[in-house]
mmCIF file of C-alpha atoms and ligand atoms in Angstrom:
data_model
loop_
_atom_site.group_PDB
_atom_site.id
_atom_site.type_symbol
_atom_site.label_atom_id
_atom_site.label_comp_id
_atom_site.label_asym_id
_atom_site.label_seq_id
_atom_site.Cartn_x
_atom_site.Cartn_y
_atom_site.Cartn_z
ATOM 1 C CA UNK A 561 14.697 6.885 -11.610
ATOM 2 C CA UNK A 562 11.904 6.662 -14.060
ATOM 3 C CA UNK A 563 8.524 5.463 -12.595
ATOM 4 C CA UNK A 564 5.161 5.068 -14.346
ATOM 5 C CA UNK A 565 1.733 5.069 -13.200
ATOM 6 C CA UNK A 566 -0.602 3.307 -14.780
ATOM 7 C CA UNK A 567 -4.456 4.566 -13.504
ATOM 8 C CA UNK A 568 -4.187 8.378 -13.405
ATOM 9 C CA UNK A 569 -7.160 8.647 -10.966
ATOM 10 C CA UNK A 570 -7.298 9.974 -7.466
ATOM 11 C CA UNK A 571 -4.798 7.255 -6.240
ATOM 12 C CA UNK A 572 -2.249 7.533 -9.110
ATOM 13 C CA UNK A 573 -2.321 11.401 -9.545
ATOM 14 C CA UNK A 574 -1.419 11.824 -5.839
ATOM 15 C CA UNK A 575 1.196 9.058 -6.004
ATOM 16 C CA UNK A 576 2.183 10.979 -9.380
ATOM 17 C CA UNK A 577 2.090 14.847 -7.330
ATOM 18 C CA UNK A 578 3.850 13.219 -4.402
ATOM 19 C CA UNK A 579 6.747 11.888 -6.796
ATOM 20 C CA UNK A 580 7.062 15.181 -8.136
ATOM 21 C CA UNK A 581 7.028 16.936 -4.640
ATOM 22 C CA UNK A 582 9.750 14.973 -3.058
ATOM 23 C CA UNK A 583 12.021 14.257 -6.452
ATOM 24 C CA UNK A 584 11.596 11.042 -5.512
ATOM 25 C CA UNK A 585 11.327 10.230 -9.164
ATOM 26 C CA UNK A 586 13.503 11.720 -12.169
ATOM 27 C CA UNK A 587 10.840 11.422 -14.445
ATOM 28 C CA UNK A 588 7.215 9.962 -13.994
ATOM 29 C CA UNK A 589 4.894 8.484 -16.752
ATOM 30 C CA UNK A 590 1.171 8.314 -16.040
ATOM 31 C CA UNK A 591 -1.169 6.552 -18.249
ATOM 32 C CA UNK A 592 -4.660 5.975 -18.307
ATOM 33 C CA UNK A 593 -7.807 4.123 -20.098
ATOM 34 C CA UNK A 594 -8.405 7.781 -20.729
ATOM 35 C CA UNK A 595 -5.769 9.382 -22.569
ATOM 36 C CA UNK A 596 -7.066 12.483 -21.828
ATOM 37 C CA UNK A 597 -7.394 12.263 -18.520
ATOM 38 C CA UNK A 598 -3.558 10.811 -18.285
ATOM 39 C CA UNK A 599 -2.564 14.064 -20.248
ATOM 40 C CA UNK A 600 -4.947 16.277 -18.053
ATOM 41 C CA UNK A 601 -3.598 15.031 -14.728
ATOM 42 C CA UNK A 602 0.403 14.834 -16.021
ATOM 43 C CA UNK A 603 0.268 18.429 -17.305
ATOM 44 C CA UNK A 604 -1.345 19.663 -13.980
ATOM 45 C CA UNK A 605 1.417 18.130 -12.072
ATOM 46 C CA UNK A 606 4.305 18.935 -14.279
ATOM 47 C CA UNK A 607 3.158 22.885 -13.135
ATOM 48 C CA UNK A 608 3.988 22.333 -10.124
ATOM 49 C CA UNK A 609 7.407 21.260 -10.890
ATOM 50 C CA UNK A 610 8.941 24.620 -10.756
ATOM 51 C CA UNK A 611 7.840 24.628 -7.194
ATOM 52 C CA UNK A 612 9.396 21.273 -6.052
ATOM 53 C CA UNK A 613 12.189 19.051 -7.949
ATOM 54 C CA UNK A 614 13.233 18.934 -11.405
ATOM 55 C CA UNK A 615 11.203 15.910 -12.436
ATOM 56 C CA UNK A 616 10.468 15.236 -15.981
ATOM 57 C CA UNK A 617 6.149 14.721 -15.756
ATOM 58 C CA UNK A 618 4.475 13.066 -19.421
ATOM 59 C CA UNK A 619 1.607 11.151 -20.137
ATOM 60 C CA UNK A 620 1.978 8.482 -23.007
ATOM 61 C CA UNK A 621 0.595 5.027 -23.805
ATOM 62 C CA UNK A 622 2.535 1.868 -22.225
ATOM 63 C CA UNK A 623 4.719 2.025 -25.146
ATOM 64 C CA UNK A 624 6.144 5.347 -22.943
ATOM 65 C CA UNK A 625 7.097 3.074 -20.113
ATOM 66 C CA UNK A 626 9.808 1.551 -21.894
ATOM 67 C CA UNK A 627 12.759 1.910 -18.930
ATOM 68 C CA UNK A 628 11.047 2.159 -16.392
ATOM 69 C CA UNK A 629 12.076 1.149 -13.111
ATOM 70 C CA UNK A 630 8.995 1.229 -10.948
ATOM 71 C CA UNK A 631 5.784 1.023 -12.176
ATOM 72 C CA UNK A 632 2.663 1.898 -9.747
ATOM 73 C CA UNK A 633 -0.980 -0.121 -10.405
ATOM 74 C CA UNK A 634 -3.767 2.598 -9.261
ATOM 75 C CA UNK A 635 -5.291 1.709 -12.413
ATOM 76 C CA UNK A 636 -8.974 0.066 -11.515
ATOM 77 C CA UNK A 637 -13.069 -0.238 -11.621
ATOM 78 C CA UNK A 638 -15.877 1.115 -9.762
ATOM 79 C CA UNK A 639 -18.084 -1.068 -8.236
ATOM 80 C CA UNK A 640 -20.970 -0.808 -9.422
ATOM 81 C CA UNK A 641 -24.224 -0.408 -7.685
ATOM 82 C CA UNK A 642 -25.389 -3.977 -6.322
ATOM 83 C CA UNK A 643 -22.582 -5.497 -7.591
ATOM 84 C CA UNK A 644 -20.702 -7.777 -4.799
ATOM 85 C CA UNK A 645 -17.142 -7.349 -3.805
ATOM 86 C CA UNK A 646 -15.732 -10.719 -5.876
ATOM 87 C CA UNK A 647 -18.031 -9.656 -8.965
ATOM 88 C CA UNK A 648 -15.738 -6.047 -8.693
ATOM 89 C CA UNK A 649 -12.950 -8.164 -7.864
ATOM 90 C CA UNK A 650 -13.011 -10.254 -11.166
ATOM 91 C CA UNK A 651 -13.670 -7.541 -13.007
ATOM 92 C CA UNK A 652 -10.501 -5.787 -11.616
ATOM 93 C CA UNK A 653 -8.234 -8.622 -12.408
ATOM 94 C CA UNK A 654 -9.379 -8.873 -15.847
ATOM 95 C CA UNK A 655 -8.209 -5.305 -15.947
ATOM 96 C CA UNK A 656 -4.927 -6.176 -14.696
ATOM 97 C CA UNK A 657 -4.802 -8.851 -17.756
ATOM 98 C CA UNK A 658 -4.194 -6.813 -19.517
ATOM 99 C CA UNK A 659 -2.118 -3.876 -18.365
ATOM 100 C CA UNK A 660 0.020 -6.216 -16.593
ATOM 101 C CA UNK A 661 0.415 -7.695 -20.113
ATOM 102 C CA UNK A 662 0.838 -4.261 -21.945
ATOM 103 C CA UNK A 663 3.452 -2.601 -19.046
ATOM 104 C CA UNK A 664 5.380 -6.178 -19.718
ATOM 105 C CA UNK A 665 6.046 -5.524 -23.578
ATOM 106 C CA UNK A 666 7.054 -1.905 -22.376
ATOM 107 C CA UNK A 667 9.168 -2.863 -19.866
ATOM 108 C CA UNK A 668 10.351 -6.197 -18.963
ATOM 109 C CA UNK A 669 11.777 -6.406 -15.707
ATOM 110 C CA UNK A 670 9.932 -3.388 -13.647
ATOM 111 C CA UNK A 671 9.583 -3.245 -9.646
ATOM 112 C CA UNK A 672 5.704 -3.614 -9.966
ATOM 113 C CA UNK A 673 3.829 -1.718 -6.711
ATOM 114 C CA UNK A 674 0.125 -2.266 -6.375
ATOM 115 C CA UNK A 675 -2.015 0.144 -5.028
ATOM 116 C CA UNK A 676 -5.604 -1.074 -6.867
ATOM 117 C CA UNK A 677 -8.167 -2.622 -3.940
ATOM 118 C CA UNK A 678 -8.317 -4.610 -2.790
ATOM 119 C CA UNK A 679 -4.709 -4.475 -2.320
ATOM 120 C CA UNK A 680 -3.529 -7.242 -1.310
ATOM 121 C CA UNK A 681 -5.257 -9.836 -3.421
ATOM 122 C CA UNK A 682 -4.551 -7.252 -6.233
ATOM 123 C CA UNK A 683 -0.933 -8.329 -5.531
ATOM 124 C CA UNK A 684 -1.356 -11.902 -5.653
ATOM 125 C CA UNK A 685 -3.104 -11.203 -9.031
ATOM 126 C CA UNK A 686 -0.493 -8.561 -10.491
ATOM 127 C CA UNK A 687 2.120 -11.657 -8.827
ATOM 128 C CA UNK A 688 1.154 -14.717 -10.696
ATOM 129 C CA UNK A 689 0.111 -12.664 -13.868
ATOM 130 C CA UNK A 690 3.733 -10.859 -14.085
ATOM 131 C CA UNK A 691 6.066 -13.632 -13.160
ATOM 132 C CA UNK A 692 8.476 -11.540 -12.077
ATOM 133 C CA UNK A 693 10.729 -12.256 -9.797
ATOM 134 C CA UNK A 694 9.965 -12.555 -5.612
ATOM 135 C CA UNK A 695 9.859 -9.539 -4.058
ATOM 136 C CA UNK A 696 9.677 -7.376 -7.413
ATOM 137 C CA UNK A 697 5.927 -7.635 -6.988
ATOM 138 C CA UNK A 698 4.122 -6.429 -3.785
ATOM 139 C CA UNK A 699 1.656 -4.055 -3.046
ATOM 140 C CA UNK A 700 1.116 -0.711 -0.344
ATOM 141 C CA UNK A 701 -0.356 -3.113 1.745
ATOM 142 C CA UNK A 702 -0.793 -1.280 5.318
ATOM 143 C CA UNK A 703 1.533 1.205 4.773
ATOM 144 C CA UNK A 704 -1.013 3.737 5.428
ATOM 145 C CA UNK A 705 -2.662 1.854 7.945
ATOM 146 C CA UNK A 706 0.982 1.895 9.871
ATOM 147 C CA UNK A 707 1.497 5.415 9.647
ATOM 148 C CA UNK A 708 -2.125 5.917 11.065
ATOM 149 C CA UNK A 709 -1.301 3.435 14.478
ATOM 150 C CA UNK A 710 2.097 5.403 14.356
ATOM 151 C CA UNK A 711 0.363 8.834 14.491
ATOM 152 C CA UNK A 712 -2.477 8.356 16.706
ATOM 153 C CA UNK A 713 -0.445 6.180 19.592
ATOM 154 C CA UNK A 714 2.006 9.036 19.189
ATOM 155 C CA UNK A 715 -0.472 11.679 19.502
ATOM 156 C CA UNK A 716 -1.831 9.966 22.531
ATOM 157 C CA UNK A 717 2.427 9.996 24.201
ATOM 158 C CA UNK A 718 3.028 13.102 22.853
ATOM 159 C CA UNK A 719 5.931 12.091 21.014
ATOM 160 C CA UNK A 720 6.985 11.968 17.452
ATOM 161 C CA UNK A 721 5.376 9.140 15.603
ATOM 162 C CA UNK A 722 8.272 8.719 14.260
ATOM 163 C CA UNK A 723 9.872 7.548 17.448
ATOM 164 C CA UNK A 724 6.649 4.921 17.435
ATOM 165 C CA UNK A 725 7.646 1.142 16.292
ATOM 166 C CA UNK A 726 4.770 -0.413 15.232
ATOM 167 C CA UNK A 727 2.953 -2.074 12.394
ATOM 168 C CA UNK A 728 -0.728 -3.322 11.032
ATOM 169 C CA UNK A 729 -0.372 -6.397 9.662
ATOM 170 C CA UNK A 730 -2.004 -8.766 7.748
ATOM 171 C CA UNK A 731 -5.506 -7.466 5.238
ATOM 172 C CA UNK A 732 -5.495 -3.726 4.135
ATOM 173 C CA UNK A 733 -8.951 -4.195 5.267
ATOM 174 C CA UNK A 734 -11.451 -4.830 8.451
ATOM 175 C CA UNK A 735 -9.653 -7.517 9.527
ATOM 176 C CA UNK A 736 -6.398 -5.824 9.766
ATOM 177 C CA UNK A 737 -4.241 -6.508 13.158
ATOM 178 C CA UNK A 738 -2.319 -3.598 15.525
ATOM 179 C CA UNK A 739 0.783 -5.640 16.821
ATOM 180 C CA UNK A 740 0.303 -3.916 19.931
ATOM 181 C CA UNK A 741 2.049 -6.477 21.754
ATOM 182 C CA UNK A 742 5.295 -5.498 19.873
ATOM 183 C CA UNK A 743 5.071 -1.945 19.709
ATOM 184 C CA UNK A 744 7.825 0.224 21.390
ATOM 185 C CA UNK A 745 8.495 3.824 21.427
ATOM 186 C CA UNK A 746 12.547 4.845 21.231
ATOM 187 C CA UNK A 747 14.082 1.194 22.045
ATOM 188 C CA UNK A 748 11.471 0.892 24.872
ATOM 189 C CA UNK A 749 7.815 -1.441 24.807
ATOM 190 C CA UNK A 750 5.117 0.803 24.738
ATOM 191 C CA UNK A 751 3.370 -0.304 27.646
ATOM 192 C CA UNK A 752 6.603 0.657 29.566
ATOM 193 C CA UNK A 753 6.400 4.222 28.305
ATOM 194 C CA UNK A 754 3.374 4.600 28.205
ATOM 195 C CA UNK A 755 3.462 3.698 32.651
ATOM 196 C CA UNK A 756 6.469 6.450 32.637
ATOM 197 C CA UNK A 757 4.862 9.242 30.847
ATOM 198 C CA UNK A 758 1.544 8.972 32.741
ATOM 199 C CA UNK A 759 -0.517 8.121 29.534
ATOM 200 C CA UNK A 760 -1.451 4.511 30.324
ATOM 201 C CA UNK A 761 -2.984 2.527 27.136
ATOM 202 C CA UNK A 762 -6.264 1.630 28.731
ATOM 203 C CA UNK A 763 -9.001 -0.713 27.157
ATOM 204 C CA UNK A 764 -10.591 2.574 25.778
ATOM 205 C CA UNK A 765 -7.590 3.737 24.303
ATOM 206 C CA UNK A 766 -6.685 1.119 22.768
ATOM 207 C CA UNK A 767 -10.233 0.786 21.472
ATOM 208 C CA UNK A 768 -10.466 4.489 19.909
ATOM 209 C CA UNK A 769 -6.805 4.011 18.543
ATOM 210 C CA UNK A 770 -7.936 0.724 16.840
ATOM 211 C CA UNK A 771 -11.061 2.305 15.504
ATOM 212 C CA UNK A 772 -9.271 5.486 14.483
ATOM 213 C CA UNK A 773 -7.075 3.309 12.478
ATOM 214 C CA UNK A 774 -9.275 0.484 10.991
ATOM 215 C CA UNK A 775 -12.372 2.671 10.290
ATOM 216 C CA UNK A 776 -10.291 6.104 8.966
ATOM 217 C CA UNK A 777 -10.858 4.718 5.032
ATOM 218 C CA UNK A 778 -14.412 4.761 5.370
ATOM 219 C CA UNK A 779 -14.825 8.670 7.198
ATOM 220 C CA UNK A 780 -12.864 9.921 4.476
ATOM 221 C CA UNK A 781 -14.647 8.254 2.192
ATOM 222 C CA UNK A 782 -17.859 9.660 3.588
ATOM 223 C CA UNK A 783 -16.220 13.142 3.551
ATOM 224 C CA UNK A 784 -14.761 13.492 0.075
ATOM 225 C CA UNK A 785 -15.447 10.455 -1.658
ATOM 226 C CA UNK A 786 -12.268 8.752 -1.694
ATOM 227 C CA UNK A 787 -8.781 8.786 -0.085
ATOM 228 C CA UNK A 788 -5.501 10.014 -2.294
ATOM 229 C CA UNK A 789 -3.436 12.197 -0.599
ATOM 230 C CA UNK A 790 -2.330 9.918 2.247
ATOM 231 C CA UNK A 791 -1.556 7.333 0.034
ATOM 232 C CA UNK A 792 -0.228 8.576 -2.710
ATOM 233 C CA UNK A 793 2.589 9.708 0.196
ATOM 234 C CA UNK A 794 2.906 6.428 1.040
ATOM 235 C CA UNK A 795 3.445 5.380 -2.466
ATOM 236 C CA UNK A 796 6.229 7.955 -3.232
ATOM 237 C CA UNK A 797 8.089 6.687 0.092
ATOM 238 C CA UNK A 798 8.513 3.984 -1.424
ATOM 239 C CA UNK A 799 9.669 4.453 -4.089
ATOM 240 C CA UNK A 800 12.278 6.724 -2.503
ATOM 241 C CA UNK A 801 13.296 3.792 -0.500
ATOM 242 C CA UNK A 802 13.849 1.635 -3.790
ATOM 243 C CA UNK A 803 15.638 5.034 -5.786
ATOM 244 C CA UNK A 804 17.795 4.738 -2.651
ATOM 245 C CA UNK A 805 18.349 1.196 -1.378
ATOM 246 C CA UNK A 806 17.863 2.320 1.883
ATOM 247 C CA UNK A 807 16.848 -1.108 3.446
ATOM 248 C CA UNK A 808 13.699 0.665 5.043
ATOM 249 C CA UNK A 809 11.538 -1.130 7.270
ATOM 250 C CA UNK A 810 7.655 -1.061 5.839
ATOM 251 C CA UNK A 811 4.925 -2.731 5.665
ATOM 252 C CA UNK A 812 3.915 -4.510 2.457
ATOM 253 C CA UNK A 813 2.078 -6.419 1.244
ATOM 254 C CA UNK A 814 3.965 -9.303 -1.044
ATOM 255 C CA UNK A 815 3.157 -13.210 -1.376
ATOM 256 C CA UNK A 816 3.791 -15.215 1.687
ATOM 257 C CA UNK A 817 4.700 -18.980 1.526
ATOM 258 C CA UNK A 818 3.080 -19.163 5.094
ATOM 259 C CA UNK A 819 1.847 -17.230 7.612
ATOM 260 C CA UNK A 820 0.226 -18.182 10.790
ATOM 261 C CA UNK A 821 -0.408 -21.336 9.655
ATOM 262 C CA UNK A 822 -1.382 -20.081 6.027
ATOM 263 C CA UNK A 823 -0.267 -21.215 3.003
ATOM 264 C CA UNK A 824 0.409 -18.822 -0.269
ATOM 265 C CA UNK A 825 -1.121 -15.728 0.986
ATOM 266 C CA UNK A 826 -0.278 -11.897 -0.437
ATOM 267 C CA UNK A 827 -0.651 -10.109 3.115
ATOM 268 C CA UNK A 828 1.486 -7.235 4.897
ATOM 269 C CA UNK A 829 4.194 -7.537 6.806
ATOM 270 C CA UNK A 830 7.116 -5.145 7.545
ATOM 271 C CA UNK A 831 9.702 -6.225 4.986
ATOM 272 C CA UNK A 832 13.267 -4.535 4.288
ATOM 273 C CA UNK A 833 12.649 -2.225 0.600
ATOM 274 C CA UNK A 834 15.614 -1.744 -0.979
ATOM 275 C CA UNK A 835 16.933 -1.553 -4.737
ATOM 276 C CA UNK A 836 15.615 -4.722 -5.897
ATOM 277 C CA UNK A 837 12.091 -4.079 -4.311
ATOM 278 C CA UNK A 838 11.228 -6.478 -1.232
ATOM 279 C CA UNK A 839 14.114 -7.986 -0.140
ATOM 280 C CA UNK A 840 13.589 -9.774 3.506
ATOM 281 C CA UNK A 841 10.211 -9.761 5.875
ATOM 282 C CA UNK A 842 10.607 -9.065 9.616
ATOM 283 C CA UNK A 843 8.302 -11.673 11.580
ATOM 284 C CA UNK A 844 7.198 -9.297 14.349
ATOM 285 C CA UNK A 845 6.645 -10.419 18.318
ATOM 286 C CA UNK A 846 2.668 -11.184 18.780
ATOM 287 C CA UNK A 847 1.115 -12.881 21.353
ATOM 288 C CA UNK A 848 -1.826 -15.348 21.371
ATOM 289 C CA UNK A 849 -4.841 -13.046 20.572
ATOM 290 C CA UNK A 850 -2.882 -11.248 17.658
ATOM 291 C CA UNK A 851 -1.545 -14.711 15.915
ATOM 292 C CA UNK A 852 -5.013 -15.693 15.912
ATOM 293 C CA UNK A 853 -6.460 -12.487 14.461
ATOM 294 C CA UNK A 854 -3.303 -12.678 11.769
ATOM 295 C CA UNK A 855 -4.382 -16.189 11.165
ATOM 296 C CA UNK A 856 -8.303 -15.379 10.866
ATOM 297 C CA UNK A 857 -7.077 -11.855 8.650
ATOM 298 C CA UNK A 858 -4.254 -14.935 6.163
ATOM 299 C CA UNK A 859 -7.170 -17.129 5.979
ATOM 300 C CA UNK A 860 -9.432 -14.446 4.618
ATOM 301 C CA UNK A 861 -7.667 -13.497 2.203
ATOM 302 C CA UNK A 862 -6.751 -16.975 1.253
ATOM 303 C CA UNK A 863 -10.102 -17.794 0.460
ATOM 304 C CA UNK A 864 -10.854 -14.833 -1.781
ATOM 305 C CA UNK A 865 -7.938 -16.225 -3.432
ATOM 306 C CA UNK A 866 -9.150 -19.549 -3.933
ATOM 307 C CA UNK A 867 -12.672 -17.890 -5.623
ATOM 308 C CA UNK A 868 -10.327 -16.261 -7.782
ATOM 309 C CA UNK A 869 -8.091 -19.678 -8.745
ATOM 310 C CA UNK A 870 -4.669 -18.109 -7.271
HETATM 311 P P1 ADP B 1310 -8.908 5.421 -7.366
HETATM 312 O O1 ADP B 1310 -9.644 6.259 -6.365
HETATM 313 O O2 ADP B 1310 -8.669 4.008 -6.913
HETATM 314 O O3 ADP B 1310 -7.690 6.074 -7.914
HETATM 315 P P2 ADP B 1310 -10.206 6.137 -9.862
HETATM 316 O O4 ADP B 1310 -11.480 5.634 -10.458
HETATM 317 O O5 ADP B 1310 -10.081 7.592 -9.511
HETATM 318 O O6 ADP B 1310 -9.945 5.214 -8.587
HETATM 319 O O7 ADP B 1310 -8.975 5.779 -10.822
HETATM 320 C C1 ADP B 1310 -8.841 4.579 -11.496
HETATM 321 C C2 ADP B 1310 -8.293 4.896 -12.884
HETATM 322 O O8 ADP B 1310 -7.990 3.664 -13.541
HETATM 323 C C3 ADP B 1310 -9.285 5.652 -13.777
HETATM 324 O O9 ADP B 1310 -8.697 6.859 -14.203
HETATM 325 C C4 ADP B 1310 -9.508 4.686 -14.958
HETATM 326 O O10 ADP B 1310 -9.658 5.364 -16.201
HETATM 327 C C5 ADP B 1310 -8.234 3.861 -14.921
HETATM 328 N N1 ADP B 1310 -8.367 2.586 -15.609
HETATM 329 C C6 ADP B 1310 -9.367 1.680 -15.526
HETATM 330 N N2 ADP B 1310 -9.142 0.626 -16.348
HETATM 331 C C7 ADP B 1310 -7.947 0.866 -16.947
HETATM 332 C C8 ADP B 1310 -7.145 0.162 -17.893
HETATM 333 N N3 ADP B 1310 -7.539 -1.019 -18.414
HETATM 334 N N4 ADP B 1310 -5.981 0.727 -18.292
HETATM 335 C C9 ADP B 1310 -5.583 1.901 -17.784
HETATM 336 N N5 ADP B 1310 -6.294 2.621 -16.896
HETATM 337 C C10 ADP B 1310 -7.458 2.111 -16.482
#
């Protein structure tokens, strides 16, 4: 499968390393505002190569994306300093303008996966800008966000996170939601296991496991500057499970007719990835206090959406 990457930054090189790593990919494509940097980044990849899959790694401009099944948006701004979080935002989709324009010419019917913030109206832009068809435009969503509620509830059980069965829904963002309420571990609810195994899920648990997973973004950030690595996993999953059509359970974040009561909304929930990118979403079990914080998260990022004239 050939995949490109347009924005060869932190996000995109790890997505592009990960590709490479897993074979995940046949051959990837990264390019870049800055050619050189596309070049820099593809060649330092493609040396690792020998160590992993045989996966063809080039940089090129979009013309080089021409077949290309998947194409990853990591390409994006800085905000600058003062500068509020719509100004950025603007500024971001007038980026995507044009490289959703430019990867179009290239390539006319791609999978298109979104990992620019913020994410998920990202993918409403990248959505109404590409025209493409439902479900061939969605973005990482909480993907990440999941596998941190997976690991740290699992950590807590000692058991594997990937016996965990949970998801964040709604904003990749503070006002993210844990379906606790639906979680299960094995074929079991959570709470249930949790009673068996001696590890209750207390009030502070649940606390440092919601912290853990809503503020993690902003330690790393504070460590190293940004966050790739985890990510850029993420991102080469799936694409794994599109190379494949396994039907895998994730969750992404596409353009919802309505949730919770909210009309037209690019949010995450777990949907089924196969060949054709997004193909069904899975309305998970929440009760009262979770609808309402899904509602308060859709209604959000409906608004931003409406500044923006989605
Ligand atoms: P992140 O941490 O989100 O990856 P970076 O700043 O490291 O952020 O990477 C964003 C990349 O997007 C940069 O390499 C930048 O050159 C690239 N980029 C910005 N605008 C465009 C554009 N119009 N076309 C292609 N690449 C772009």
């Amino acid at each position: 499968m050939k995949v490109g990457i347009v924005g060869a930054g932190m996000v995109g090189s790890a997505a592009g390393y990960a590709l490479a790593l897993t074979g995940a990919a046949s051959r990837i494509v990264l390019v870049d505002r800055s050619e050189a940097l596309a070049l820099a980044q593809a060649q330092d990849i493609a040396h690792a190569v020998p160590f992993a899959s045989a996966v063809a790694v080039e940089a090129g401009g979009y013309e080089a994306l021409a077949g290309a099944d998947v194409v990853i948006l990591a390409a994006g701004v800085g905000q600058k300093p003062g500068e509020s979080r719509l100004a950025l935002l603007e500024r971001n989709a007038a980026v995507f303008e044009d490289v959703i324009a430019a990867v179009l010419r290239a390539t006319p019917d791609p999978i298109l996966l979104v990992a620019t913030n913020p994410v998920d109206v990202m993918t409403h832009v990248t959505a109404k800008l590409a025209g493409l068809a439902p479900g061939r435009v969605f973005g990482s969503g909480t993907i990440l966000d999941t596998a941190r509620f997976r690991s740290l509830v699992a950590h807590h059980l000692g058991i594997a996170p990937h016996s965990i069965h949970g998801y964040v829904l709604g904003e990749h963002g503070d006002s993210e939601v844990l379906g606790w309420s639906g979680a299960r571990v094995g074929s079991e609810p959570l709470a249930s296991v949790a009673a068996q195994l001696g590890c209750a899920i207390t009030a502070d648990v649940r606390a440092r496991i919601d912290d853990g997973v809503r503020r993690a973004a902003y330690r790393i950030i504070e460590g190293k500057g940004a966050t790739n690595y985890g990510i850029g996993a993420g991102l080469a999953r799936i694409v794994q499970a599109i190379g494949r059509d396994e039907g895998a359970v994730m969750s992404l974040s596409l353009v919802t007719p309505e949730v919770a009561g909210v009309q037209n909304v690019a949010l995450s929930l777990p949907r089924v990835v196969g060949a054709g990118g997004l193909r069904s979403t899975l309305m998970p079990t929440l009760d009262a206090d979770e609808i309402a914080a899904l509602a308060a998260s859709a209604r959000m990022l409906r608004d931003t959406s409406d500044a923006l004239g989605l």
